[in-house]
Coordinates of C-alpha atoms in Angstrom, one line a residue:
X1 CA -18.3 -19.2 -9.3
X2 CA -21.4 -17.3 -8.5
X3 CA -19.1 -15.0 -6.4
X4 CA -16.7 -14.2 -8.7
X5 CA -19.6 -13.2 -11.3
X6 CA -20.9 -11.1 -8.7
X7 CA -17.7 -9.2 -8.5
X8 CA -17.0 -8.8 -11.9
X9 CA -20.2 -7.4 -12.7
X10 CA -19.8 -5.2 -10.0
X11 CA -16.5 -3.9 -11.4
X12 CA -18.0 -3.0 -14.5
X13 CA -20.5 -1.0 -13.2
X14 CA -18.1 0.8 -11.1
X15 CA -16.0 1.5 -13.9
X16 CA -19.0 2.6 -15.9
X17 CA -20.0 5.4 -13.3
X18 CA -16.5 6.4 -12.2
X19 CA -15.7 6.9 -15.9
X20 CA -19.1 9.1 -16.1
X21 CA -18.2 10.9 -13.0
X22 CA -15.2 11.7 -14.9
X23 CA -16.8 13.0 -17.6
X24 CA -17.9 16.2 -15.3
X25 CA -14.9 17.2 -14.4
X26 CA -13.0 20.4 -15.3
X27 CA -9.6 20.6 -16.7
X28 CA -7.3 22.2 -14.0
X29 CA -5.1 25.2 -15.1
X30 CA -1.5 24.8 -13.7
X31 CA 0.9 27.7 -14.5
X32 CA 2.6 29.4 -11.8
X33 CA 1.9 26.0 -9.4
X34 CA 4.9 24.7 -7.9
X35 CA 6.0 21.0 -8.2
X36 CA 8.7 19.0 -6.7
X37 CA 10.0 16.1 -8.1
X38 CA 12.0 13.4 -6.6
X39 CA 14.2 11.7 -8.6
X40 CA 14.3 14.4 -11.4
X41 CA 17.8 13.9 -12.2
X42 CA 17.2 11.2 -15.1
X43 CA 14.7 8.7 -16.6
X44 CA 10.8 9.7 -15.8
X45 CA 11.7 12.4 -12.6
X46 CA 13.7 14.3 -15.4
X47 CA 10.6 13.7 -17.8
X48 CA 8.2 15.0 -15.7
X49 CA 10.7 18.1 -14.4
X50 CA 10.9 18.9 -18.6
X51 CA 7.0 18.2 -19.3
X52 CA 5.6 20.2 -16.4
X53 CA 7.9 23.3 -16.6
X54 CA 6.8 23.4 -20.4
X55 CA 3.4 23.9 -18.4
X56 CA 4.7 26.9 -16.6
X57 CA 5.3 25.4 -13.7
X58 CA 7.7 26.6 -10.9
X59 CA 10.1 23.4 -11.0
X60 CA 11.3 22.0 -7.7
X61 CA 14.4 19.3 -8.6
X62 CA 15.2 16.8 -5.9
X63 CA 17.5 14.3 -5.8
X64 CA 20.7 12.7 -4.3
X65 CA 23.6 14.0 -7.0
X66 CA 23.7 17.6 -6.7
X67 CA 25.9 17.3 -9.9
X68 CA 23.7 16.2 -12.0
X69 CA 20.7 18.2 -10.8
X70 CA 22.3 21.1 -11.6
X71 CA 22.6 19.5 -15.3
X72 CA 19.1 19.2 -15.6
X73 CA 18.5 22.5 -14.8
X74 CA 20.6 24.1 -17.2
X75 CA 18.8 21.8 -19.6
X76 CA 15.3 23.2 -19.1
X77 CA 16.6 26.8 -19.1
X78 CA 18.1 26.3 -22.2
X79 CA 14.3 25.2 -23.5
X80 CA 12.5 28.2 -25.3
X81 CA 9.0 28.1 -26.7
X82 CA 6.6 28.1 -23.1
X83 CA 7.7 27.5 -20.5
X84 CA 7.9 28.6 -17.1
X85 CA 9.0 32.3 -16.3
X86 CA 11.1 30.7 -13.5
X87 CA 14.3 29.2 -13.3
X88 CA 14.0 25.4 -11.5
X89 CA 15.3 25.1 -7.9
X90 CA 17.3 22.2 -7.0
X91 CA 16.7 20.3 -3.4
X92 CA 19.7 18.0 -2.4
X93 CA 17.8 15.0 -1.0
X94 CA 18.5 11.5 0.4
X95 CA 15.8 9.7 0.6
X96 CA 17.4 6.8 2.6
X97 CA 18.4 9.7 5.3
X98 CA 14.7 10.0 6.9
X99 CA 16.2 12.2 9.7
X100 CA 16.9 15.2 7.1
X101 CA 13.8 15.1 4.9
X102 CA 11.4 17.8 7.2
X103 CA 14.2 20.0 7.0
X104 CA 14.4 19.4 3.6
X105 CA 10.9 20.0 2.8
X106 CA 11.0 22.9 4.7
X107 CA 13.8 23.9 2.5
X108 CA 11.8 23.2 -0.7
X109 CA 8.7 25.2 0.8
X110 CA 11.5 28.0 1.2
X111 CA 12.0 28.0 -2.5
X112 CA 8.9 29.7 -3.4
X113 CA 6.6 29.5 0.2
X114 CA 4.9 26.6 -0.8
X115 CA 4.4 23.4 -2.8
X116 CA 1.5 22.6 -4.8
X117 CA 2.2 19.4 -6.6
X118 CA 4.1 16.8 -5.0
X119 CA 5.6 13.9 -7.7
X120 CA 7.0 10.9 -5.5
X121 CA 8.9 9.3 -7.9
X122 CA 12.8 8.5 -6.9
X123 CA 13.1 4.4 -6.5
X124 CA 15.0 1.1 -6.9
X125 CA 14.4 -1.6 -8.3
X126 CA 15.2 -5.1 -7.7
X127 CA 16.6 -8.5 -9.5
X128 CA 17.0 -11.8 -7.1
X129 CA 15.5 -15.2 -5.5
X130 CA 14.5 -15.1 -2.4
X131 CA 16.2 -17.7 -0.7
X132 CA 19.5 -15.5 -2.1
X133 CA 18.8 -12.4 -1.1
X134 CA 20.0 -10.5 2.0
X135 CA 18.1 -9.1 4.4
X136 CA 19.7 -5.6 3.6
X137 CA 18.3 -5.5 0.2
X138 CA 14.5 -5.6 1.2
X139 CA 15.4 -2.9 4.0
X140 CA 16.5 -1.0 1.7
X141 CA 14.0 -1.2 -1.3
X142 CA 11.6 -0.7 1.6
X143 CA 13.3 3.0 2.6
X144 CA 14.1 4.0 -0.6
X145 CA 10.6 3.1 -2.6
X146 CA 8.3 3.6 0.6
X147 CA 9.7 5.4 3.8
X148 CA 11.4 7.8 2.2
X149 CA 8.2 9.1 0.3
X150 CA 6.0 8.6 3.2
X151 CA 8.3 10.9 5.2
X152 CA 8.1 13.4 2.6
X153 CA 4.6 13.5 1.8
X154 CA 4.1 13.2 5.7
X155 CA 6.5 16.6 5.9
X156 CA 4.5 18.2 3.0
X157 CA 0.9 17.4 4.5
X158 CA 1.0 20.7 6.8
X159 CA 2.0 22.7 4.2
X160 CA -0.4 22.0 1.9
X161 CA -3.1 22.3 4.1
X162 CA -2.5 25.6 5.3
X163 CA -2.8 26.7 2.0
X164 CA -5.6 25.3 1.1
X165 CA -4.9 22.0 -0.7
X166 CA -2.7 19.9 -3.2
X167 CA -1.9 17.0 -5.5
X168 CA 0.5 14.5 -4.0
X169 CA 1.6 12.1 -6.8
X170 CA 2.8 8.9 -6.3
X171 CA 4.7 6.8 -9.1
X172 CA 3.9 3.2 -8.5
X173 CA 4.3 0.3 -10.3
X174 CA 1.8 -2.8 -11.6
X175 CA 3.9 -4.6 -9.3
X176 CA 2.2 -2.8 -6.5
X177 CA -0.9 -4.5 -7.9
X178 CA 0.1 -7.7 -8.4
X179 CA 3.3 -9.7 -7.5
X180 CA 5.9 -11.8 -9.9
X181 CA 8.4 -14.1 -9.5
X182 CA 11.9 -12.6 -8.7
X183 CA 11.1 -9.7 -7.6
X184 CA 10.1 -9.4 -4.2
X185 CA 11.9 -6.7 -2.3
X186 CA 10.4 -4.3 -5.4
X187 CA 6.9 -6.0 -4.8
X188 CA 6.7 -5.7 -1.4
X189 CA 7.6 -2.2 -1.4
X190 CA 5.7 -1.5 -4.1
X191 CA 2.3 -3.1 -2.8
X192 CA 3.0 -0.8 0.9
X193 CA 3.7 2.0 -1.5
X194 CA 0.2 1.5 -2.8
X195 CA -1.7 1.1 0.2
X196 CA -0.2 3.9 2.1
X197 CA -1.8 6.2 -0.4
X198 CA -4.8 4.6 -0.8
X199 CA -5.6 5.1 2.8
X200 CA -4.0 8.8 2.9
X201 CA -6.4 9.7 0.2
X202 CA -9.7 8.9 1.6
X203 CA -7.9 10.5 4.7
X204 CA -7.8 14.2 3.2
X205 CA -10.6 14.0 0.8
X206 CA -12.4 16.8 2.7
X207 CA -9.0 19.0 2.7
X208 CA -8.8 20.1 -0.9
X209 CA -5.9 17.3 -1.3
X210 CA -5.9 14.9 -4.4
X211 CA -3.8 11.6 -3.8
X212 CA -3.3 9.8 -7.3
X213 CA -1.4 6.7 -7.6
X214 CA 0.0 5.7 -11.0
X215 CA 1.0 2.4 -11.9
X216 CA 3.0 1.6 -15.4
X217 CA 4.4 -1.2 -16.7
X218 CA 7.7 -1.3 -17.9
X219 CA 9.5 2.3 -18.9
X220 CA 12.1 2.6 -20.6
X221 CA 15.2 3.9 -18.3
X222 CA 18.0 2.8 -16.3
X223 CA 16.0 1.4 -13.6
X224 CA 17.7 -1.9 -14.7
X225 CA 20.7 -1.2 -14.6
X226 CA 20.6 0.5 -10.9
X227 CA 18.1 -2.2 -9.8
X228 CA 19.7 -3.9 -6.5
X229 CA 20.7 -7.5 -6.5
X230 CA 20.4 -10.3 -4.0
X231 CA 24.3 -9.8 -2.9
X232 CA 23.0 -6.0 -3.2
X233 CA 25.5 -5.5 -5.7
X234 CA 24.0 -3.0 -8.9
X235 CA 22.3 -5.5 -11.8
X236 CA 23.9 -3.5 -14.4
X237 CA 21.8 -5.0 -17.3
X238 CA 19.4 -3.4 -19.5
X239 CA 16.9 -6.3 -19.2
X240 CA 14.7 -6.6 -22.6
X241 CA 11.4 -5.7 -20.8
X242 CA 13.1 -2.3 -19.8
X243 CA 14.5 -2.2 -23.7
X244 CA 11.3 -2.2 -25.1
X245 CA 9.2 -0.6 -23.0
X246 CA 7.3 2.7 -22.8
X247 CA 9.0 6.0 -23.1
X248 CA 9.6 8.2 -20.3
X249 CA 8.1 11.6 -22.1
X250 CA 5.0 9.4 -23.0
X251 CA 4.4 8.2 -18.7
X252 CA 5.5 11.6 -18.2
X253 CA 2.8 13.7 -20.5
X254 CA 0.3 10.8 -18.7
X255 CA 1.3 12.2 -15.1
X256 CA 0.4 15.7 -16.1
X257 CA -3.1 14.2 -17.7
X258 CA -3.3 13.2 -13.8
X259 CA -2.7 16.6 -12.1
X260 CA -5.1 18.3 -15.1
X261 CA -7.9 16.0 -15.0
X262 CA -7.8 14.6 -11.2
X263 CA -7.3 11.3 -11.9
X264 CA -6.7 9.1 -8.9
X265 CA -5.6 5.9 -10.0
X266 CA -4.2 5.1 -13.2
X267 CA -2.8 1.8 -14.7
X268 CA -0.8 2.3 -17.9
X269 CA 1.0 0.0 -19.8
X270 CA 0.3 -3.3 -22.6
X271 CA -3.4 -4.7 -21.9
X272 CA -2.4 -7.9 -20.9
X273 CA -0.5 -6.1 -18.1
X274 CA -3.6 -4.7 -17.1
X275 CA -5.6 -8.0 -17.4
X276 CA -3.6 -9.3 -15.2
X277 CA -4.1 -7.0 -12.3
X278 CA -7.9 -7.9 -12.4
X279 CA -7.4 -11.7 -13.3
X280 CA -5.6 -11.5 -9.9
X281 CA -8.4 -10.8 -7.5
X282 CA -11.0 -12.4 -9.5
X283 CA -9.6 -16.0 -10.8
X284 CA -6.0 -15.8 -8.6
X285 CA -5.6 -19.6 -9.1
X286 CA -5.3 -19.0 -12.6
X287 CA -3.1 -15.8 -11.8
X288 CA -1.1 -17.9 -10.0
X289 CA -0.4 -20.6 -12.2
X290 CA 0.7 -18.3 -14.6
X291 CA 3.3 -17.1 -12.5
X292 CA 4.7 -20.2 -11.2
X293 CA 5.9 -21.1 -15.4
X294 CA 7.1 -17.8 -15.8
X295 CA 9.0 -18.6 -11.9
X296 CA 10.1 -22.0 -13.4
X297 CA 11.6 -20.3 -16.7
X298 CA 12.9 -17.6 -15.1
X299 CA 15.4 -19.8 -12.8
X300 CA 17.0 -20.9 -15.5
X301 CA 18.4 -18.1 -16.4
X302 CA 19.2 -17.1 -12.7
X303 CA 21.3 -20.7 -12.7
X304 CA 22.9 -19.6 -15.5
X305 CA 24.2 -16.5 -14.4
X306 CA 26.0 -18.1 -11.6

């Protein structure tokens, strides 16, 4: 007991001087910088292509559907009151094709001889019990939600330090804090997602390269309805979580508070969300528990759906 009071005293006071150490920081000008965004053709990548190209941003769109890309684009040239002076560019990417992606970055770097701000946020998500699920799933939640971005950001890494430095976003998820039932192909990818940046960013902390991490809650988009199930067949639901959760513009105006302000790792969502990514390291029995009702109520509705 004595340990865990240790630790959460020690949180506080970290907290207390990372948030004064924030208070000397400058807010970051952006226009001109170019960003590129994976998964920009709907949901938060479209939010985030709309919010920073209001900022006078060059606008880099990536993503798998050249189609719909090119509707996006239309859509922010059809915006008026300031944005950027540049059209957006649009990057045909498959994340799940890891072969492609450095000639792919290199074609993004093409667009406009570099990239300043990198936004890693195409992913899957994931519905199913473990015991159900096939091993093809949680390959490819894993290449989709992790190597794909790693092989990007890994692609980008020369780049930006030749020029002198860069923001590498990565869009996370509280999962990749702490793990629920039902959900463990997202989790998992999720959680390396995390840790991958975590490392890179003490890694090029003395290259003029931020690494931030965000984690939300639920956001309302599709992510649902695309999420993978255990057969790997699409969920196709708009799950009630999803219904009610944040919107997109909202995480997206939040992301660019990030690239202003240099914020490295931001949770976002309800607070009892949030409570429960400390309550997990400090009282995990407790954590746990709480998981293992919300496992046992949510099997009953798995058995009902088959």
């Amino acid at each position: 007991m004595f340990a865990k009071i240790t630790l959460a005293g020690s949180f506080v006071f970290f907290t207390v001087l990372y948030l004064l150490r924030g208070m000397k920081r400058k807010k970051l000008n952006i226009k001109g910088k170019v960003v590129l965004i994976t998964g920009a053709t709907s949901g938060l990548g479209k939010a985030c292509a709309e919010i920073f190209y209001k900022a006078g941003c060059r606008v880099i769109l990536a993503g798998r559907n050249s189609e719909r890309l090119e509707k996006v684009k239309t859509e922010l040239v059809g915006l008026k009151e300031g944005c950027s002076d540049y059209k957006p560019a649009i990057l045909q990417i498959d994340l799940c094709d890891l072969a492609s992606i450095p000639k792919k970055v290199a074609e993004a770097v093409s667009f406009y001889d570099r990239v300043d701000i990198l936004i890693n946020n195409a992913g899957q998500s994931y519905r199913g019990q473990v015991l159900e699920t096939i091993l093809d799933v949680d390959q490819r939640l894993m290449m989709v939600n992790y190597f794909g971005h790693v092989a990007i950001t890994k692609a980008l890494l020369p780049v930006m330090i030749s020029e002198g430095g860069g923001h590498i976003i990565g869009i996370s998820s509280i999962q990749g804090k702490i793990a629920i039932p039902y959900r463990t192909a997202y989790a998992a990818s999720k959680h390396a997602f995390q840790a991958f940046f975590d490392s890179l960013r003490a890694e090029v902390c003395d290259k003029n390269i931020t690494v931030s991490v965000l984690s939300p809650s639920y956001i309302h988009t599709n992510i649902s309805i695309n999420a993978v199930r255990a057969d790997g067949s699409q969920h196709n639901v708009l799950d009630n979580s999803i219904a009610k959760g944040m919107k997109a513009e909202y995480v997206a105006q939040r992301i660019l508070d990030m690239v202003l302000w240099k914020e490295q790792d931001v949770l976002l969502g309800p607070f009892h969300h949030r409570i429960a990514c400390y309550l997990r390291p400090i009282f995990p029995n407790i954590f746990f528990y709480i998981m293992a009702k919300r496992a046992l109520k949510e099997r009953n509705e798995f058995d009902k759906e088959k």
